[in-house]
Coordinates of N, CA and C in Angstrom, one line a residue:
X112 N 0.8 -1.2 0.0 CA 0.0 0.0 0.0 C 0.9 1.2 0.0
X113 N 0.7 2.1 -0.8 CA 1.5 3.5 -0.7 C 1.3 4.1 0.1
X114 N 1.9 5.6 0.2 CA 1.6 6.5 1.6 C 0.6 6.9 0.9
X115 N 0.0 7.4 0.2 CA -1.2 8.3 -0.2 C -2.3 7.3 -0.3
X116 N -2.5 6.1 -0.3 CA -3.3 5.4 0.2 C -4.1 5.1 1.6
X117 N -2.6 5.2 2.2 CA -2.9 5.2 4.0 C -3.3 6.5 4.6
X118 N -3.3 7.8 3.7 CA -3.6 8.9 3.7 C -5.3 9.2 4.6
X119 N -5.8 9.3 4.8 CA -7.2 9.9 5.7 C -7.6 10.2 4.4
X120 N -9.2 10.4 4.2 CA -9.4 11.2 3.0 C -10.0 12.4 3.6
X121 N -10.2 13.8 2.8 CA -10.4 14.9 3.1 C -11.3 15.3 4.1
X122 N -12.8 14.7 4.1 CA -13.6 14.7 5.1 C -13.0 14.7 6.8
X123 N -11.6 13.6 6.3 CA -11.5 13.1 7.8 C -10.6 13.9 8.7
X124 N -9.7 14.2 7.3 CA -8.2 15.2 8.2 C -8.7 15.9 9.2
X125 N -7.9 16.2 10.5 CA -8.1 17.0 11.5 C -7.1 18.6 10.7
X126 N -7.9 20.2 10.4 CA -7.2 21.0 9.9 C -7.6 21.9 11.2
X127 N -6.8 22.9 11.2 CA -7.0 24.1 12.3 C -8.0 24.8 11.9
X128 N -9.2 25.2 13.1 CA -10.4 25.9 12.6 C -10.4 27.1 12.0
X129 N -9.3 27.8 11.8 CA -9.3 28.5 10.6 C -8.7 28.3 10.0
X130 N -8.4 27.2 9.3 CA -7.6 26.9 8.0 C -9.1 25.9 7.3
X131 N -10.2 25.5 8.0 CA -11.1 24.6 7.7 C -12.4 26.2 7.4
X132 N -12.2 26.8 8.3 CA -13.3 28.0 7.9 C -12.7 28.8 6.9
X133 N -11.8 28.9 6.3 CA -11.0 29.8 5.2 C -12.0 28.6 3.9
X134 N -11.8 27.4 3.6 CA -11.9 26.1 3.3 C -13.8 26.4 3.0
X135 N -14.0 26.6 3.9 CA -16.0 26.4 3.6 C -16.2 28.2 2.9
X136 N -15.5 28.6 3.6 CA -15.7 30.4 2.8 C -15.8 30.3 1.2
X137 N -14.2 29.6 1.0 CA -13.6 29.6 -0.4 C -15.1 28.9 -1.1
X138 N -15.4 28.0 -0.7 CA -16.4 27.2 -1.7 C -17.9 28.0 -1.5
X139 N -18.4 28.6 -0.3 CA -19.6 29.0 -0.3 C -19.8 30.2 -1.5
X140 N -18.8 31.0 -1.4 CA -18.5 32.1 -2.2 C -18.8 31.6 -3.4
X141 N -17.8 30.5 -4.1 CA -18.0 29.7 -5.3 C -19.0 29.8 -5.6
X142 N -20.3 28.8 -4.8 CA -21.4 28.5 -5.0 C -22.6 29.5 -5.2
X143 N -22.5 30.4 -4.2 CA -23.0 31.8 -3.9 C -23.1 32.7 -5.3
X144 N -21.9 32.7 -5.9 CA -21.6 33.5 -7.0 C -22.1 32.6 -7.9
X145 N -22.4 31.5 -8.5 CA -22.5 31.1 -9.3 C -24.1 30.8 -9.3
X146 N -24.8 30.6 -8.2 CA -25.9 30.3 -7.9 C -26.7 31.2 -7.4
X147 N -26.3 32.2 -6.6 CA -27.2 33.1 -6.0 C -27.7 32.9 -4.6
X148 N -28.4 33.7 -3.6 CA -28.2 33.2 -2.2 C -29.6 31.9 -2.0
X149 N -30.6 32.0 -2.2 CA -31.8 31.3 -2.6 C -31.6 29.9 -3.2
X150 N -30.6 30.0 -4.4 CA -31.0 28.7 -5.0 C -29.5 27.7 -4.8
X151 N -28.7 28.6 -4.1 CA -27.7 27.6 -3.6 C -27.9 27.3 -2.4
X152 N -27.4 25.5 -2.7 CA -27.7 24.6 -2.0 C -26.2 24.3 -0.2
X153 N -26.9 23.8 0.7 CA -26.0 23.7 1.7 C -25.3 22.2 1.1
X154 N -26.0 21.3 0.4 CA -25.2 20.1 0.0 C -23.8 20.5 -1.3
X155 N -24.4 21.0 -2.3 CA -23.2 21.4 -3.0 C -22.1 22.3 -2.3
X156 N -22.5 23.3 -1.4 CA -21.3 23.7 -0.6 C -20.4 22.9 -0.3
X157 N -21.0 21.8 0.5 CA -20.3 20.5 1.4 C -19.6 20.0 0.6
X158 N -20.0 19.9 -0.6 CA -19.5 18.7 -1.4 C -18.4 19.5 -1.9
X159 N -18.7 21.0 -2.5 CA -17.1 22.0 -3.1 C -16.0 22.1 -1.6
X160 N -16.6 22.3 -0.5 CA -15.7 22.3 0.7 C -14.8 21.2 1.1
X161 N -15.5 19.8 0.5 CA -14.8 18.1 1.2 C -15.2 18.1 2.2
X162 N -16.6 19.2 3.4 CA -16.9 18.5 4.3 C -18.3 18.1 4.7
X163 N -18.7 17.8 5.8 CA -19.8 17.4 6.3 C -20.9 18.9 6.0
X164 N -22.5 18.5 5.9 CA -22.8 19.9 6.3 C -22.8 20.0 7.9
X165 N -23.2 18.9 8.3 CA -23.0 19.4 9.9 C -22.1 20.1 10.5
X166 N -20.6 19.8 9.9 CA -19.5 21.0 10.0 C -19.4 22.1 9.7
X167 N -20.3 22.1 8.6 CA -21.0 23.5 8.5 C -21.6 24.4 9.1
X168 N -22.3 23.9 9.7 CA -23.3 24.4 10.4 C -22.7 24.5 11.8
X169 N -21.4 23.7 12.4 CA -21.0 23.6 13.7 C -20.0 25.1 13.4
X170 N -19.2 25.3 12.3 CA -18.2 25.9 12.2 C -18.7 27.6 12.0
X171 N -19.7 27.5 10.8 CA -20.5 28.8 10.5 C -22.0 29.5 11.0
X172 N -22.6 27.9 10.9 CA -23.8 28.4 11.8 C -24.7 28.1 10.5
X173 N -26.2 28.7 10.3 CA -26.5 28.0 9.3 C -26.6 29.2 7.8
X174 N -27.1 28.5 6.6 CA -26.8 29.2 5.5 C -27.1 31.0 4.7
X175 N -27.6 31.3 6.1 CA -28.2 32.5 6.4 C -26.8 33.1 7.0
X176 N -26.6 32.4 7.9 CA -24.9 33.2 8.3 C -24.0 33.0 7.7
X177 N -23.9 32.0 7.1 CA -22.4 31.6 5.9 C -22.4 32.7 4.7
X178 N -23.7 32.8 4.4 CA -23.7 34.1 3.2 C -23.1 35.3 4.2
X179 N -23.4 35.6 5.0 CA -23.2 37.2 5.9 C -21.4 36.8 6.4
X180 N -21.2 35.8 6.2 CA -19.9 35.5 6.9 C -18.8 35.9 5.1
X181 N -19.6 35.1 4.5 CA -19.3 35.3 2.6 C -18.9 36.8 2.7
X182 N -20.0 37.8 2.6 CA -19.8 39.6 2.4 C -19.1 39.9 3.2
X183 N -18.9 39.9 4.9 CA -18.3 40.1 5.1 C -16.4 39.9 5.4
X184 N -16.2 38.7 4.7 CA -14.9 38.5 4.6 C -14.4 39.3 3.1
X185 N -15.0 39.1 1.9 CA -15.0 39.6 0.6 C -15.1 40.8 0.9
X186 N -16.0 41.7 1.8 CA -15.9 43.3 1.5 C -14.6 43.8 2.4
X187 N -14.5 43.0 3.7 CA -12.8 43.6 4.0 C -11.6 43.1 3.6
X188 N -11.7 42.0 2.6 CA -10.7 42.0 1.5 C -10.5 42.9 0.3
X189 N -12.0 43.3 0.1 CA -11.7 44.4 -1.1 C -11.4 45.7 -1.1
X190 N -11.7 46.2 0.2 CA -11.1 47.2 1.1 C -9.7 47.4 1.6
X191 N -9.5 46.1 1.8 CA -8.0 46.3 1.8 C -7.2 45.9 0.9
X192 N -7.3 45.7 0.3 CA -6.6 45.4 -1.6 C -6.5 47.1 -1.8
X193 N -7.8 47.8 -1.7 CA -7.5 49.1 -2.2 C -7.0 50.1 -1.9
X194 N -7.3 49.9 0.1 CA -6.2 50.9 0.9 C -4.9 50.4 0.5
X195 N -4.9 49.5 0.6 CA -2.7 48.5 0.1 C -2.4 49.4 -0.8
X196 N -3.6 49.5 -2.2 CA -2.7 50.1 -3.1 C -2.6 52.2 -3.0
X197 N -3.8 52.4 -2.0 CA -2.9 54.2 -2.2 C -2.0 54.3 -1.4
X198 N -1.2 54.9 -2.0 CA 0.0 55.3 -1.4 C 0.1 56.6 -1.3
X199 N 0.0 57.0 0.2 CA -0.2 58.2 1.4 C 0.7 59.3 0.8
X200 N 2.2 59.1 0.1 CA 3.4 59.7 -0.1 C 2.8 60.5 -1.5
X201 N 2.1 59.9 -2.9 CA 2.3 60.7 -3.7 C 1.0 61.8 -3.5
X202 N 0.6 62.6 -5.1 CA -0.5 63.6 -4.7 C -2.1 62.9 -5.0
X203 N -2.6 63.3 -4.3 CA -4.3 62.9 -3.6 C -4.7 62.0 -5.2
X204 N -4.5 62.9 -6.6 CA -4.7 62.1 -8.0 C -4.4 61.1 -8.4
X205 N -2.9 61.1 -8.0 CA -2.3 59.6 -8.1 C -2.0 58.6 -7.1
X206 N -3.1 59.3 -5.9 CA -3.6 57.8 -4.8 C -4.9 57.0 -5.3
X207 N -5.4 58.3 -5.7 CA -6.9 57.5 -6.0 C -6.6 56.6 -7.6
X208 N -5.6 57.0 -8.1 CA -5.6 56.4 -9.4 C -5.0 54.8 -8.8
X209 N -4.1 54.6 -8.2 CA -3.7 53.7 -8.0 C -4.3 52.9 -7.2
X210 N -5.6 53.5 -6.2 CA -6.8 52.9 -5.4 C -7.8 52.4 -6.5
X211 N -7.6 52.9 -7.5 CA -8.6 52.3 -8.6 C -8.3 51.1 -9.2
X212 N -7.0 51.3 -9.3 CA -6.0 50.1 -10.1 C -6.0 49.2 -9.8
X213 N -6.1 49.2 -8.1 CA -6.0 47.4 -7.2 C -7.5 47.5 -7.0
X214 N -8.5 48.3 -6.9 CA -9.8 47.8 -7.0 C -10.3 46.6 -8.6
X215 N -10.2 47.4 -9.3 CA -9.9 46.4 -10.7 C -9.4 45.6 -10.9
X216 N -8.3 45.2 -10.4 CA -7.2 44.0 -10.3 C -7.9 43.2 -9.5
X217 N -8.6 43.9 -8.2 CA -9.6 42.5 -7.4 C -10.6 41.9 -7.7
X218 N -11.5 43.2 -8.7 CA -12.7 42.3 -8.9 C -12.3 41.2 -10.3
X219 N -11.1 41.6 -11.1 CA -10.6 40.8 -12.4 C -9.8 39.5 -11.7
X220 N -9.6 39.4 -10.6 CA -8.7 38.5 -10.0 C -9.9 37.3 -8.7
X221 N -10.9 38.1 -8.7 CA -11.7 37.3 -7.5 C -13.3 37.9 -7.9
X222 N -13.3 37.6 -9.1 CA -14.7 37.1 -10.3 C -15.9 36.9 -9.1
X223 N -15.6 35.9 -8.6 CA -16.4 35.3 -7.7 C -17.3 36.6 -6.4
X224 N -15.9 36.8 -5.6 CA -16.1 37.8 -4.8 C -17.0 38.9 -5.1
X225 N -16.6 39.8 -6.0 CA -17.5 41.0 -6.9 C -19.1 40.6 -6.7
X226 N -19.0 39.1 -7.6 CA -20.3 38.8 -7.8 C -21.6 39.0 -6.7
X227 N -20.8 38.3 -6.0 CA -21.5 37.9 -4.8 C -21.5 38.9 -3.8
X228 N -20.8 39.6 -3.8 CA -20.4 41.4 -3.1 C -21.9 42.5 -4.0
X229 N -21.4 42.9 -4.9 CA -22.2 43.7 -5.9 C -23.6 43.0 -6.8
X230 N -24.1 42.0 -6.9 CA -25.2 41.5 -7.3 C -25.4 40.6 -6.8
X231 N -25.3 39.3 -5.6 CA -26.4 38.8 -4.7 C -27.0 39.4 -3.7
X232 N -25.5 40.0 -3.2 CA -26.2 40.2 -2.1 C -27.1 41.5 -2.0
X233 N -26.6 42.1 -3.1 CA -28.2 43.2 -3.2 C -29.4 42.9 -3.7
X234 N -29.3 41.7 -4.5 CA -30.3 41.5 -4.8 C -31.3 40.6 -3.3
X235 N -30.7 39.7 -2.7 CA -31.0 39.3 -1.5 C -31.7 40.6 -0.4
X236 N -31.0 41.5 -0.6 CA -31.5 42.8 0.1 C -31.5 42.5 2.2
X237 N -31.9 43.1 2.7 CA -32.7 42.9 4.4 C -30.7 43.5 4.9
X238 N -30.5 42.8 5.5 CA -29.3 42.5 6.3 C -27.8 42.6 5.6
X239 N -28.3 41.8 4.6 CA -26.7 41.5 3.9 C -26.8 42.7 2.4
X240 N -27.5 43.7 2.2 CA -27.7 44.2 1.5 C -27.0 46.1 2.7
X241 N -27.4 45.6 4.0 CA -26.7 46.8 4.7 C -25.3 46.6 5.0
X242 N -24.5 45.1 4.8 CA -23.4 44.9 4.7 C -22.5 45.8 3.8
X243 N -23.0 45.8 2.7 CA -22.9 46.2 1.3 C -22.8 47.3 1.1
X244 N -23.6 48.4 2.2 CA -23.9 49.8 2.2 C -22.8 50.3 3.2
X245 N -22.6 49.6 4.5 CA -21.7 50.1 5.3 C -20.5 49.6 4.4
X246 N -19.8 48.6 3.3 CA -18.7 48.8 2.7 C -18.6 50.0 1.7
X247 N -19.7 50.2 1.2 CA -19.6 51.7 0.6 C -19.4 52.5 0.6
X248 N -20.0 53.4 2.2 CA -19.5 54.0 3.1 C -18.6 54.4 3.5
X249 N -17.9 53.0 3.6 CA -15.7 53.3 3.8 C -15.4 53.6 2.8
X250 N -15.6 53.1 1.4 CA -15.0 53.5 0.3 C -15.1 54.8 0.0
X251 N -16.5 55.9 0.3 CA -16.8 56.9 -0.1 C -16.3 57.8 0.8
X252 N -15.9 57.4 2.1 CA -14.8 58.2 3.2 C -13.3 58.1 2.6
X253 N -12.6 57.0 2.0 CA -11.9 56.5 1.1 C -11.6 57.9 0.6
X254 N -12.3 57.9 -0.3 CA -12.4 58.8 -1.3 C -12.2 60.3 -1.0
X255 N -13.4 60.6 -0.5 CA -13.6 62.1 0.2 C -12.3 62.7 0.6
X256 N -11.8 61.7 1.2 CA -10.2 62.2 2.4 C -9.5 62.8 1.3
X257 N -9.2 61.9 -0.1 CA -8.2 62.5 -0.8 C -9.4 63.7 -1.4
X258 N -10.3 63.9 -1.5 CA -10.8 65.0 -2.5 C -10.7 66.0 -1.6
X259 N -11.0 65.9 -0.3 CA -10.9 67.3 0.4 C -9.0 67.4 0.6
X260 N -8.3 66.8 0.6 CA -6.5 67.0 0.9 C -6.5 67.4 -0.7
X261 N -6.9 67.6 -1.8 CA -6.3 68.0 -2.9 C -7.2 69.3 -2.8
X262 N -8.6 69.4 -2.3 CA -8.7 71.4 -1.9 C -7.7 71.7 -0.9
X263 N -7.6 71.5 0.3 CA -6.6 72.0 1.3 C -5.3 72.3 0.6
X264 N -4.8 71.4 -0.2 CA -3.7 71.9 -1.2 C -3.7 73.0 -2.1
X265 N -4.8 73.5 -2.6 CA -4.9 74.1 -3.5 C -6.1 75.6 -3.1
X266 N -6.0 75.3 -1.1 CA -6.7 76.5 -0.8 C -8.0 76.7 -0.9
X267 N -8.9 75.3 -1.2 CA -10.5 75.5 -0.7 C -10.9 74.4 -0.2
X268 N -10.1 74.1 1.3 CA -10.8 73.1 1.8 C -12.0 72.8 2.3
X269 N -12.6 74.4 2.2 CA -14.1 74.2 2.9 C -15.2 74.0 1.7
X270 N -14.8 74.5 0.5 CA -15.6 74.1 -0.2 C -15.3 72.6 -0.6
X271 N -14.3 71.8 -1.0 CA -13.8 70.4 -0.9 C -15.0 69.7 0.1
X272 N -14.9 70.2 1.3 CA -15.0 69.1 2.4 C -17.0 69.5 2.0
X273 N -17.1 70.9 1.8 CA -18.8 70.6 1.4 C -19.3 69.9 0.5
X274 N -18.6 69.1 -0.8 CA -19.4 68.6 -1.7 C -18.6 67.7 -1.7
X275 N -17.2 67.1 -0.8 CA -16.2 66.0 -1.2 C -17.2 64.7 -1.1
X276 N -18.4 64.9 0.0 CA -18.8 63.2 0.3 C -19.6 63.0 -0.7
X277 N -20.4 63.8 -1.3 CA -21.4 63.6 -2.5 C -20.8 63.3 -3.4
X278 N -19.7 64.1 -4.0 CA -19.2 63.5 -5.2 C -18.4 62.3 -4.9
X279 N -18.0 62.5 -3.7 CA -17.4 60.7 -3.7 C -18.0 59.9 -3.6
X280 N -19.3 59.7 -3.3 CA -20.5 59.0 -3.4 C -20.8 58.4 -5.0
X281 N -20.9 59.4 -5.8 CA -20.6 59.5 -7.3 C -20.0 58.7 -7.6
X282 N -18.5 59.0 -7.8 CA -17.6 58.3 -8.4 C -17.6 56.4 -7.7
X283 N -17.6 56.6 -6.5 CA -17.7 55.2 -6.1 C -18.8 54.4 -6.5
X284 N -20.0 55.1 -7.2 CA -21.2 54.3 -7.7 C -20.8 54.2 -9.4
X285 N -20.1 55.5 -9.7 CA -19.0 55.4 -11.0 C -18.2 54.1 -11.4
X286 N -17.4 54.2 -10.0 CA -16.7 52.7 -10.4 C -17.2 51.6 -10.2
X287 N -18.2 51.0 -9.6 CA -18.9 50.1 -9.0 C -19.3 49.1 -10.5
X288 N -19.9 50.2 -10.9 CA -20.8 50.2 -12.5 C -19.6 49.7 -13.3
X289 N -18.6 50.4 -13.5 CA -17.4 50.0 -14.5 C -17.0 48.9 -14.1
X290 N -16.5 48.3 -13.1 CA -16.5 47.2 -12.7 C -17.2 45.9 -13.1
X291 N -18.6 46.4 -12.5 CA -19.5 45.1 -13.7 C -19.5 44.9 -15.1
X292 N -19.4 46.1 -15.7 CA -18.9 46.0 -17.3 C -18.2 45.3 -17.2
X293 N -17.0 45.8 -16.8 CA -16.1 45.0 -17.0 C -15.6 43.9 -16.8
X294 N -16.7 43.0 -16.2 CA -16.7 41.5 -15.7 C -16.8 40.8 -17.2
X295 N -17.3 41.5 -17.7 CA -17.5 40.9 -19.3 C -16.8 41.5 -20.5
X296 N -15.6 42.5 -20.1 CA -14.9 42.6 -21.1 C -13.4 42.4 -20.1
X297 N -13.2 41.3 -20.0 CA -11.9 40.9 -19.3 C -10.4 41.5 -19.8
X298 N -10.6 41.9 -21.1 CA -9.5 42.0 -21.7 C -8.9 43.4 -21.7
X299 N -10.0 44.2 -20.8 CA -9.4 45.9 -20.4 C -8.7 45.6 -19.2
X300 N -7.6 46.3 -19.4 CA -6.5 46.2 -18.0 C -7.3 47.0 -16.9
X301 N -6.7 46.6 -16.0 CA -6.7 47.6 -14.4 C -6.9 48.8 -14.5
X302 N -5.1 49.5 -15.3 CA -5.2 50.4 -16.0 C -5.8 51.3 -16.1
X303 N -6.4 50.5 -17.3 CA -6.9 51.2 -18.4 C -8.5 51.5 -18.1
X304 N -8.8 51.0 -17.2 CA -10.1 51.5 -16.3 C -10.3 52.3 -15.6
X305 N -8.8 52.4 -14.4 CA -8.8 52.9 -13.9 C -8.4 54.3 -14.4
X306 N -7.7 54.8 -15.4 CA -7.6 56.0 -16.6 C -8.8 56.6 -17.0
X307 N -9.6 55.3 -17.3 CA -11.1 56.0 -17.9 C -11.7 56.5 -16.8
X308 N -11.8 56.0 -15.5 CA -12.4 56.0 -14.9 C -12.0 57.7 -14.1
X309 N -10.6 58.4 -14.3 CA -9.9 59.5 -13.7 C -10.6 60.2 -14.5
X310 N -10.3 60.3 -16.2 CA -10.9 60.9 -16.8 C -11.9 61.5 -17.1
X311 N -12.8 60.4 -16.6 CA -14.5 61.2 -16.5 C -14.7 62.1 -15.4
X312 N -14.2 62.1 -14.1 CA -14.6 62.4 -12.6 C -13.6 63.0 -12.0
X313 N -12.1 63.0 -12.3 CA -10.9 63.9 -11.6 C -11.4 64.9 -12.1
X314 N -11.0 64.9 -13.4 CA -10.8 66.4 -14.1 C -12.3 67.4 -14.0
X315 N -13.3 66.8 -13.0 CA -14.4 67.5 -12.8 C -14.2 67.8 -11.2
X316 N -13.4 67.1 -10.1 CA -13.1 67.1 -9.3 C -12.1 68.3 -8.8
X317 N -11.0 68.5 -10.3 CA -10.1 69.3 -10.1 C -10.6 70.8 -10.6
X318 N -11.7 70.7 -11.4 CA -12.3 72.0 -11.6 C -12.8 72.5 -10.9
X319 N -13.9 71.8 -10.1 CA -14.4 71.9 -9.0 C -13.4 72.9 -7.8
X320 N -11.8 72.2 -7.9 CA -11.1 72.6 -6.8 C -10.7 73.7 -7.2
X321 N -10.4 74.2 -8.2 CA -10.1 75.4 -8.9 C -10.9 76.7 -8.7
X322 N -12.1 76.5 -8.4 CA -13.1 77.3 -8.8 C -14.4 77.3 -10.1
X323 N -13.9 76.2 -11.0 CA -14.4 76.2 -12.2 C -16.0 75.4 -12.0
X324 N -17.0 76.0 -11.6 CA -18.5 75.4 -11.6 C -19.3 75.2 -12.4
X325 N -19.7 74.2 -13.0 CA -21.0 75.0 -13.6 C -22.1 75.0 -13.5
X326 N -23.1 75.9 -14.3 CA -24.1 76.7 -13.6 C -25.6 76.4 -14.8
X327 N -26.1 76.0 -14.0 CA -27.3 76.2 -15.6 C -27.6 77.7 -16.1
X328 N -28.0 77.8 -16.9 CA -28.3 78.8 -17.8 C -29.8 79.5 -17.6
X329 N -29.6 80.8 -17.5 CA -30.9 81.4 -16.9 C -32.2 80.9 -18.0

């Protein structure tokens, strides 16, 4: 008999409970994303996980909290993918460009996550739909911080800080949207989204900080 014969099979191994809850995460998400919160099953979890559902249910609790345990591990991963990438040192335009960059890289990198982040769980709505709203939240503070530090730089921090949370409200529902497109055109870079994405909303950001408003027409 060989060693991988005498091996335990996966159900059986003894793993540390968080190497076994990383393990049921990875697959619920899978399932979640591919199925939606309703029509995914607690048995195909089990079966993508290699464990029991009862382990499921001992480790997560039942499939009402494994979804809520789902958003919330994916939305403070995606949050911090994106704080990782600004970097504090250069100017406020080229933090948020490069906070755009590792946002696109995550949702192009963890398909899954997005999905189940930005279209189940809103569509699920109640609870896990205010998960969703409080990650937004951070992101739109995220944001704000650098739009009001590029007025303070340029001498209108009070008007900055009066319309920084709205418009960063904006842009963060700006990129949200680009992101889903872009679930379907895989072959636009990080980049190159995150470019388009400066383009439409800095250079209205920066006028804004200038003085340059505009105004409808009597």
């Amino acid at each position: 008999m060989s060693e991988d014969d005498q091996r335990p099979p996966e159900r059986a191994r003894r793993l540390p409970r968080a190497v076994r809850e990383r393990q049921i995460l990875d697959a619920a998400v899978q399932v979640f994303s591919r199925h939606g919160y309703h029509a995914a099953s607690m048995d195909e979890i089990s079966d993508v996980a290699g464990v029991s559902k009862p382990m499921i249910y001992t480790y997560l609790g039942s499939k009402e909290d494994l979804f809520g345990a789902c958003i919330r591990r994916e939305a403070t991963r995606l949050l911090e993918a994106i704080q990782a990438g600004v970097q504090p040192d250069l100017p406020p335009d080229m933090q948020l460009w490069h906070g755009l960059r590792s946002f696109y890289r995550f949702v192009s990198e963890y398909r899954e996550s997005w999905t189940v982040l930005h279209r189940q769980a809103l569509t699920v709505g109640g609870a896990f739909a205010a998960e969703i709203t409080d990650m937004r939240a951070r992101a739109i503070q995220l944001v704000a911080a650098l739009v009001v530090s590029a007025g303070t730089r340029k001498g209108v921090g009070e008007q900055a800080e009066f319309s920084g949370e709205g418009l960063s409200a904006a842009l963060v529902g700006a990129a949200e949207s680009l992101a889903d497109w872009a679930l379907d055109h895989p072959d636009i870079s990080d980049g190159v989204l995150a470019s388009w994405l400066m383009n439409l909303v800095w250079l209205g950001f920066n006028d804004l900080i200038e003085g340059e408003v505009w105004k409808p027409s009597e």
